[in-house]
């Protein structure tokens, strides 16, 4: 059999599993995309002949390195760091850095693969990458975090650059960590370039970058509801997480007239039947970032709320749900409960928070369901705008950026409608996002020949 002959989906996935043993998250992400792309490619010989999906599902490179650092007690600690550069067909690699003990090569490969499609959807010239470490920032002093970030960048700097690969933040990496890493990059290279995004406003950052992922997810949700003639006014929302994405999604829901009932962290979730308003969101932001506290402390500050330890919030009845914590936090059984409770729409703020069973349940129930690669693309979109501002050596105004973010989210929604329309008023947003993202990257790859 010539290698360009068509293989079917099960055979393709067998190959992916064989080549990536012990990498379940990566295999899951490829499967979710391949299910749609195989349908789309059925009558498009050029993608088969050029093995395009096979090539996108093989990262351009995976760099793994040792990160040594010294803790406050003088002990030498050793962590592993990675940068996965998945695909740069349409622009420099771009994607966040995650510091969390659950980080593995499989997790970063899945994130870099997803990022490739997400970045293409934004319409901006960005390829897909992701990086991170199994370093756990919880319980570490500020000096320890600084030393770790500096050591991480001392290895990473040789693999990145403003026109090569531009990392940003992700779980465990916020403005403070970006600052330590940018400072170290600048010190080593003696160059002030837009090599990282999510920077502080005084040193090349962009307005609204911090808010962009959560706000963008809610704009996307509002776009989906509008297709049914509805909006967020008076709607109840269940949100997971209490970090950057979750708190800004909550903020935008409140601004658009909705009522947020839950937030969570890795310890459990809080349910506030009075609604989590702006003042309470500000309390959560300060508690989680400045005080580095736990979400369970919310009930001491707001006694009408309850805390449920060790559980996710999907059992709380709601109109809309936004999973904004981490991958595989919403399982098939949770999806069934959400649908049974009358949830109309789910917009993912996190990356791959819904497992494959859950995705299939949402699709079968034909509710409005947006995968993270579409609905959480607002963050990387404003990162792309930060890169443009750095290249121009200018800072754009907040109103301009707010409008660009809204326009980009609307554009992604339109791409999903274009490729995901199933007739009868139902849009398969997963299919729409996968095909629209794939097509752009695939067509660029065709232009380059076999490289
Ligand atoms: P973050 O500020 O670090 O917050 C992460 C939140 O998720 C925290 O509440 C954390 O709880 C919770 N969490 C993390 N790992 C968990 C686990 N294994 N089980 C349960 N809860 C867990 O991170 P973030 O930037 O908001 O990112 C959240 C998600 O959005 C991630 O999937 C990320 O890839 C995605 N995303 C982020 C951006 C961005 O611009 N930041 C853009 C696109 C997508 P603890 O405090 O207990 O750890």
XYZ file of C-alpha atoms and ligand atoms in Angstrom:
499
model
C 0.000 0.000 0.000
C 1.356 3.427 -0.930
C 1.616 5.662 2.119
C -0.688 8.196 0.492
C -3.540 5.662 0.286
C -6.416 6.518 2.581
C -6.391 4.929 6.012
C -9.608 4.912 8.016
C -10.045 6.649 11.375
C -9.519 3.541 13.586
C -6.296 2.663 11.723
C -5.077 6.253 11.992
C -5.798 6.313 15.743
C -4.097 2.931 16.247
C -0.955 4.508 14.770
C -1.248 7.564 17.037
C -1.622 5.312 20.112
C 1.322 3.139 19.085
C 3.619 6.098 18.504
C 2.585 7.858 21.725
C 2.392 5.192 24.445
C 1.420 6.393 27.934
C 0.207 9.738 26.528
C -3.575 9.515 27.064
C -4.271 13.267 26.993
C -2.475 13.673 23.677
C -4.267 10.672 22.144
C -7.617 12.045 23.407
C -7.007 15.450 21.830
C -5.992 13.928 18.481
C -9.024 11.617 18.515
C -11.420 14.534 19.101
C -10.021 16.422 16.132
C -9.569 13.384 13.857
C -13.248 12.381 14.251
C -14.245 15.568 12.427
C -11.314 15.924 10.067
C -11.726 12.450 8.584
C -15.268 13.357 7.490
C -14.064 16.644 6.067
C -11.145 15.032 4.180
C -13.289 12.283 2.644
C -13.392 13.989 -0.774
C -10.187 16.022 -0.488
C -7.380 13.886 -1.823
C -4.697 16.561 -1.421
C -4.804 16.384 2.393
C -4.596 12.582 2.375
C -1.832 12.440 -0.216
C 0.266 14.927 1.734
C -0.387 13.184 5.094
C -1.402 16.542 6.566
C -3.208 15.359 9.714
C -0.477 12.794 10.395
C 2.073 15.634 10.192
C 0.109 18.028 12.428
C -0.222 15.237 14.982
C 3.583 14.863 15.142
C 5.082 17.917 16.930
C 7.818 19.727 15.003
C 9.917 19.156 18.127
C 9.663 18.431 21.847
C 12.442 19.922 23.933
C 12.899 18.478 27.414
C 15.364 19.878 29.931
C 16.468 19.740 33.548
C 15.654 22.672 35.825
C 17.762 22.830 39.004
C 17.069 25.385 41.698
C 17.832 25.922 45.358
C 15.018 26.188 47.919
C 15.070 28.558 50.906
C 16.512 25.846 53.149
C 19.475 25.395 50.785
C 18.297 22.062 49.323
C 18.956 21.413 45.641
C 15.721 20.627 43.818
C 15.408 19.100 40.344
C 12.403 19.552 38.057
C 11.733 18.738 34.409
C 10.889 21.462 31.895
C 9.519 21.157 28.356
C 8.702 23.214 25.296
C 6.533 21.520 22.691
C 6.704 23.288 19.305
C 3.828 21.669 17.490
C 3.444 23.547 14.207
C 4.631 26.884 12.765
C 2.959 26.751 9.349
C 1.119 30.053 9.815
C 3.366 31.949 12.248
C 5.830 31.652 15.141
C 4.989 29.012 17.739
C 2.724 30.533 20.393
C 1.235 29.072 23.567
C 1.454 29.302 27.329
C 3.747 27.937 30.012
C 2.151 25.841 32.765
C 3.662 25.161 36.194
C 1.707 22.407 37.937
C 2.622 18.994 39.400
C 0.265 17.295 36.892
C 2.322 18.543 33.914
C 3.703 15.737 31.740
C 4.908 15.511 28.157
C 1.479 14.118 27.221
C -0.368 17.098 28.734
C 1.884 19.610 26.965
C 1.654 17.755 23.641
C -2.156 17.813 23.839
C -2.126 21.512 24.688
C 0.303 22.366 21.848
C -1.784 20.344 19.375
C -5.010 22.121 20.434
C -3.237 25.466 20.374
C -2.365 24.975 16.698
C -6.065 24.946 15.718
C -7.060 27.637 18.224
C -4.424 30.072 17.007
C -5.457 29.484 13.402
C -9.084 30.250 14.347
C -8.155 33.704 15.674
C -7.180 34.775 12.151
C -3.809 36.013 13.462
C -0.460 34.641 12.223
C 0.469 32.344 15.103
C 1.608 28.704 15.142
C 0.984 26.333 18.055
C 3.212 25.505 21.025
C 3.058 24.932 24.773
C 5.529 24.488 27.595
C 5.879 24.085 31.291
C 7.174 22.119 34.201
C 6.018 19.744 36.919
C 7.122 22.420 39.426
C 4.425 23.078 42.048
C 4.285 26.794 42.927
C 1.904 26.173 45.850
C 3.542 26.775 49.204
C 6.723 28.183 47.649
C 8.100 31.529 48.746
C 8.364 34.425 46.290
C 12.172 34.031 46.226
C 11.845 30.323 45.436
C 9.461 31.071 42.570
C 11.865 33.699 41.236
C 14.815 31.306 41.364
C 12.805 28.590 39.638
C 11.611 30.945 36.860
C 15.177 32.160 36.279
C 16.551 28.636 36.074
C 13.714 27.564 33.735
C 14.435 30.490 31.388
C 18.202 29.898 31.487
C 17.507 26.730 29.517
C 14.417 27.811 27.565
C 15.873 31.044 26.143
C 17.862 29.284 23.407
C 14.681 27.750 21.940
C 12.446 30.863 21.791
C 12.443 34.343 20.236
C 10.064 37.055 19.034
C 9.964 35.513 15.522
C 10.537 31.923 16.645
C 8.363 30.992 19.614
C 6.534 33.373 21.960
C 5.329 31.785 25.226
C 2.675 33.273 27.567
C 1.192 32.312 30.953
C -1.118 29.422 31.831
C -1.966 27.532 35.033
C 0.493 28.593 37.746
C 2.104 31.245 35.534
C 0.713 34.784 35.875
C 2.163 38.278 35.538
C 4.675 37.761 38.344
C 6.208 34.633 36.799
C 6.225 36.201 33.291
C 8.135 39.120 34.862
C 10.817 36.865 36.361
C 11.193 34.933 33.099
C 11.276 38.069 30.919
C 13.862 39.631 33.249
C 16.086 36.579 32.917
C 15.684 36.425 29.117
C 16.644 40.088 28.849
C 19.614 39.580 31.132
C 20.964 36.593 29.152
C 20.413 37.951 25.649
C 20.733 41.694 26.314
C 17.682 42.170 24.083
C 14.346 43.789 24.869
C 12.009 42.003 22.449
C 8.430 40.725 22.506
C 9.577 37.223 23.384
C 6.827 36.636 25.972
C 3.244 37.893 26.188
C 1.241 38.627 29.310
C 3.869 41.204 30.243
C 3.273 44.100 32.652
C 1.932 47.323 31.141
C 5.135 49.217 31.981
C 7.336 46.785 30.055
C 5.568 45.934 26.799
C 2.330 44.317 27.970
C -1.080 44.904 26.432
C -4.210 46.271 28.044
C -6.968 43.643 28.565
C -4.601 40.649 28.146
C -5.360 39.562 31.720
C -9.124 39.687 31.193
C -9.165 38.447 27.597
C -9.646 34.683 27.978
C -12.553 34.875 30.437
C -14.195 37.849 28.717
C -13.744 36.230 25.309
C -15.358 32.982 26.497
C -18.428 34.908 27.634
C -18.586 36.874 24.356
C -18.538 33.528 22.561
C -21.284 32.211 24.857
C -23.375 35.312 24.137
C -22.845 34.788 20.385
C -24.107 31.209 20.703
C -27.171 32.265 22.727
C -27.931 34.976 20.156
C -28.418 32.283 17.488
C -31.435 31.195 19.584
C -32.628 34.757 20.122
C -31.437 34.739 23.755
C -28.929 36.642 25.888
C -27.365 36.359 29.341
C -29.805 38.590 31.205
C -31.154 36.722 34.211
C -29.347 33.476 33.299
C -27.734 31.402 36.055
C -24.134 30.315 35.469
C -22.067 27.539 36.998
C -18.317 28.155 36.685
C -15.400 25.965 37.770
C -11.974 27.271 38.739
C -11.113 30.496 40.551
C -8.034 31.572 38.638
C -7.514 34.025 35.820
C -10.012 32.534 33.363
C -12.760 31.699 35.871
C -12.811 35.052 37.683
C -12.840 37.086 34.462
C -15.544 34.881 32.939
C -17.567 35.460 36.131
C -16.975 39.210 35.882
C -18.250 39.394 32.283
C -21.302 37.210 33.075
C -22.211 39.656 35.861
C -21.629 42.667 33.569
C -23.996 41.144 30.993
C -26.753 40.610 33.557
C -26.243 36.952 34.512
C -25.979 35.414 37.983
C -22.883 33.350 38.878
C -23.614 30.564 41.360
C -20.329 28.684 41.765
C -16.535 28.851 41.629
C -14.046 26.137 42.569
C -10.434 25.114 43.022
C -8.660 21.796 43.380
C -10.112 21.469 46.923
C -13.813 21.642 45.940
C -16.475 24.196 44.974
C -18.471 26.968 46.611
C -22.158 27.530 45.852
C -23.520 30.997 46.583
C -27.295 31.097 45.951
C -27.256 34.917 46.331
C -24.958 35.169 43.314
C -21.247 35.974 43.159
C -21.286 39.686 42.335
C -18.384 42.000 41.418
C -17.445 42.694 45.046
C -17.280 38.961 45.787
C -15.303 38.300 42.579
C -12.781 40.954 43.682
C -12.526 39.187 47.031
C -11.842 35.852 45.271
C -9.213 37.420 42.991
C -7.372 38.942 45.939
C -7.724 35.794 48.041
C -6.417 33.432 45.343
C -3.659 35.607 43.879
C -2.442 38.019 46.575
C -3.163 35.912 49.663
C -2.673 32.572 47.820
C -5.697 31.246 49.749
C -8.247 28.462 49.165
C -11.751 28.870 47.738
C -13.233 27.165 50.830
C -12.449 30.354 52.816
C -15.196 32.105 50.803
C -17.894 30.739 53.158
C -16.333 32.515 56.138
C -16.536 35.815 54.234
C -20.011 35.117 52.744
C -21.906 32.796 55.138
C -24.912 32.174 52.852
C -22.609 30.152 50.618
C -21.709 26.490 51.097
C -18.461 24.673 50.339
C -18.500 21.130 48.939
C -15.110 19.469 49.373
C -13.544 17.306 46.676
C -16.351 17.808 44.132
C -16.931 19.710 40.886
C -19.933 22.067 40.590
C -21.799 20.436 37.657
C -24.675 19.159 39.832
C -25.872 22.697 40.604
C -28.812 23.460 38.238
C -28.001 26.269 35.814
C -28.790 27.819 32.422
C -25.164 28.000 31.280
C -21.920 26.316 32.372
C -18.298 27.411 31.962
C -15.596 24.891 32.879
C -12.563 27.140 33.516
C -10.159 25.075 35.667
C -8.337 22.247 33.892
C -8.501 19.290 31.476
C -10.954 16.413 32.016
C -12.806 18.122 34.867
C -16.249 17.520 33.296
C -16.928 13.829 32.670
C -19.686 11.991 30.827
C -21.800 11.610 33.970
C -21.472 15.356 34.698
C -22.563 16.153 31.139
C -25.662 13.970 31.635
C -26.544 15.842 34.845
C -26.101 19.251 33.192
C -28.337 18.252 30.275
C -30.951 16.705 32.619
C -30.993 19.929 34.680
C -31.824 21.964 31.578
C -28.433 23.581 30.912
C -28.746 25.334 27.522
C -25.148 26.191 26.753
C -21.603 25.211 27.715
C -18.595 27.373 26.810
C -15.188 25.999 27.753
C -12.773 28.495 29.308
C -10.238 25.762 30.094
C -8.511 23.534 27.539
C -10.224 20.150 26.972
C -12.138 20.291 30.291
C -14.821 17.946 28.899
C -13.791 14.337 28.328
C -14.741 12.528 25.093
C -17.856 10.927 26.681
C -19.024 14.365 27.783
C -18.430 15.827 24.315
C -20.513 13.040 22.759
C -23.331 13.608 25.300
C -23.475 17.368 24.623
C -23.495 16.715 20.870
C -26.229 14.080 21.137
C -28.373 16.428 23.278
C -27.770 19.175 20.670
C -27.189 21.848 23.287
C -24.998 24.845 22.479
C -21.521 23.504 23.239
C -18.284 25.373 22.437
C -14.911 23.610 22.691
C -12.078 25.531 24.347
C -10.163 25.933 21.104
C -12.979 28.240 19.947
C -14.340 29.807 23.127
C -11.101 30.398 25.055
C -9.135 31.799 22.114
C -9.570 35.383 23.355
C -6.446 35.136 25.513
C -4.108 34.092 22.766
C -5.808 36.552 20.415
C -4.880 39.472 22.678
C -1.423 37.907 23.058
C -1.207 38.133 19.262
C -2.209 41.785 19.517
C 0.476 42.259 22.190
C 3.027 40.879 19.678
C 1.807 43.375 17.060
C 2.091 46.263 19.524
C 5.629 45.149 20.487
C 6.644 45.023 16.804
C 5.227 48.510 16.285
C 6.743 49.744 19.586
C 3.324 51.173 20.450
C 0.491 50.567 22.920
C -3.060 50.548 21.661
C -5.984 52.018 23.600
C -8.294 49.908 25.713
C -11.415 50.630 23.623
C -9.599 49.583 20.424
C -8.484 46.331 22.024
C -11.907 45.583 23.531
C -13.464 45.997 20.093
C -10.779 43.817 18.446
C -11.371 41.081 21.031
C -15.136 41.172 20.412
C -14.590 41.120 16.639
C -12.176 38.190 16.834
C -14.601 36.158 19.007
C -17.399 36.949 16.548
C -15.158 35.874 13.654
C -14.403 32.548 15.365
C -18.118 32.046 15.989
C -18.839 32.680 12.314
C -16.155 30.169 11.263
C -17.814 27.580 13.536
C -21.209 28.282 11.953
C -19.706 28.018 8.469
C -18.153 24.587 8.969
C -20.348 23.212 11.771
C -23.889 23.850 10.483
C -25.711 20.503 10.680
C -29.079 21.773 9.428
C -32.287 22.065 11.430
C -30.872 24.966 13.430
C -28.131 22.847 15.066
C -24.460 23.851 14.925
C -21.761 21.359 15.874
C -19.241 23.899 17.204
C -16.599 21.207 17.788
C -16.725 20.172 14.163
C -16.849 23.791 12.976
C -13.800 24.780 15.053
C -11.804 21.693 14.114
C -12.397 22.048 10.394
C -11.898 25.830 10.210
C -8.645 25.616 12.222
C -7.398 22.581 10.289
C -8.119 24.040 6.857
C -6.022 27.150 7.426
C -2.998 25.248 8.756
C -3.361 22.456 6.185
C -3.493 24.834 3.218
C -0.333 26.591 4.413
C 1.396 23.222 4.773
C 0.384 22.255 1.232
C 2.083 25.418 -0.040
C 5.385 24.463 1.615
C 5.689 20.996 0.098
C 7.159 18.150 2.095
C 9.017 19.797 4.985
P -4.914 29.677 37.013
O -5.096 31.152 37.123
O -3.671 29.064 37.521
O -6.193 28.989 37.694
C -6.406 27.615 37.578
C -7.634 27.241 38.383
O -7.963 25.880 38.111
C -7.423 27.344 39.885
O -8.658 27.617 40.477
C -6.951 25.925 40.222
O -7.189 25.545 41.564
C -7.811 25.096 39.301
N -7.132 23.839 38.980
C -5.894 23.694 38.389
N -5.589 22.401 38.261
C -6.626 21.719 38.787
C -6.911 20.337 38.936
N -6.035 19.400 38.542
N -8.102 19.995 39.519
C -8.986 20.952 39.917
N -8.768 22.276 39.796
C -7.617 22.640 39.230
O -5.027 29.209 35.478
P -5.877 29.856 34.314
O -4.965 30.722 33.519
O -7.150 30.396 34.829
O -6.170 28.573 33.401
C -7.316 27.747 33.589
C -7.575 26.940 32.315
O -7.766 27.845 31.210
C -6.447 26.002 31.876
O -7.005 24.877 31.226
C -5.695 26.834 30.855
O -4.937 26.042 29.945
C -6.862 27.506 30.163
N -6.529 28.712 29.411
C -5.935 29.777 30.024
C -5.664 30.921 29.292
C -5.095 32.149 29.921
O -5.032 33.186 29.230
N -4.720 32.147 31.188
C -5.960 30.951 27.907
C -6.595 29.857 27.315
C -6.863 28.753 28.080
P -5.977 25.605 42.632
O -5.848 27.056 42.979
O -6.451 24.740 43.747
O -4.780 25.049 41.934
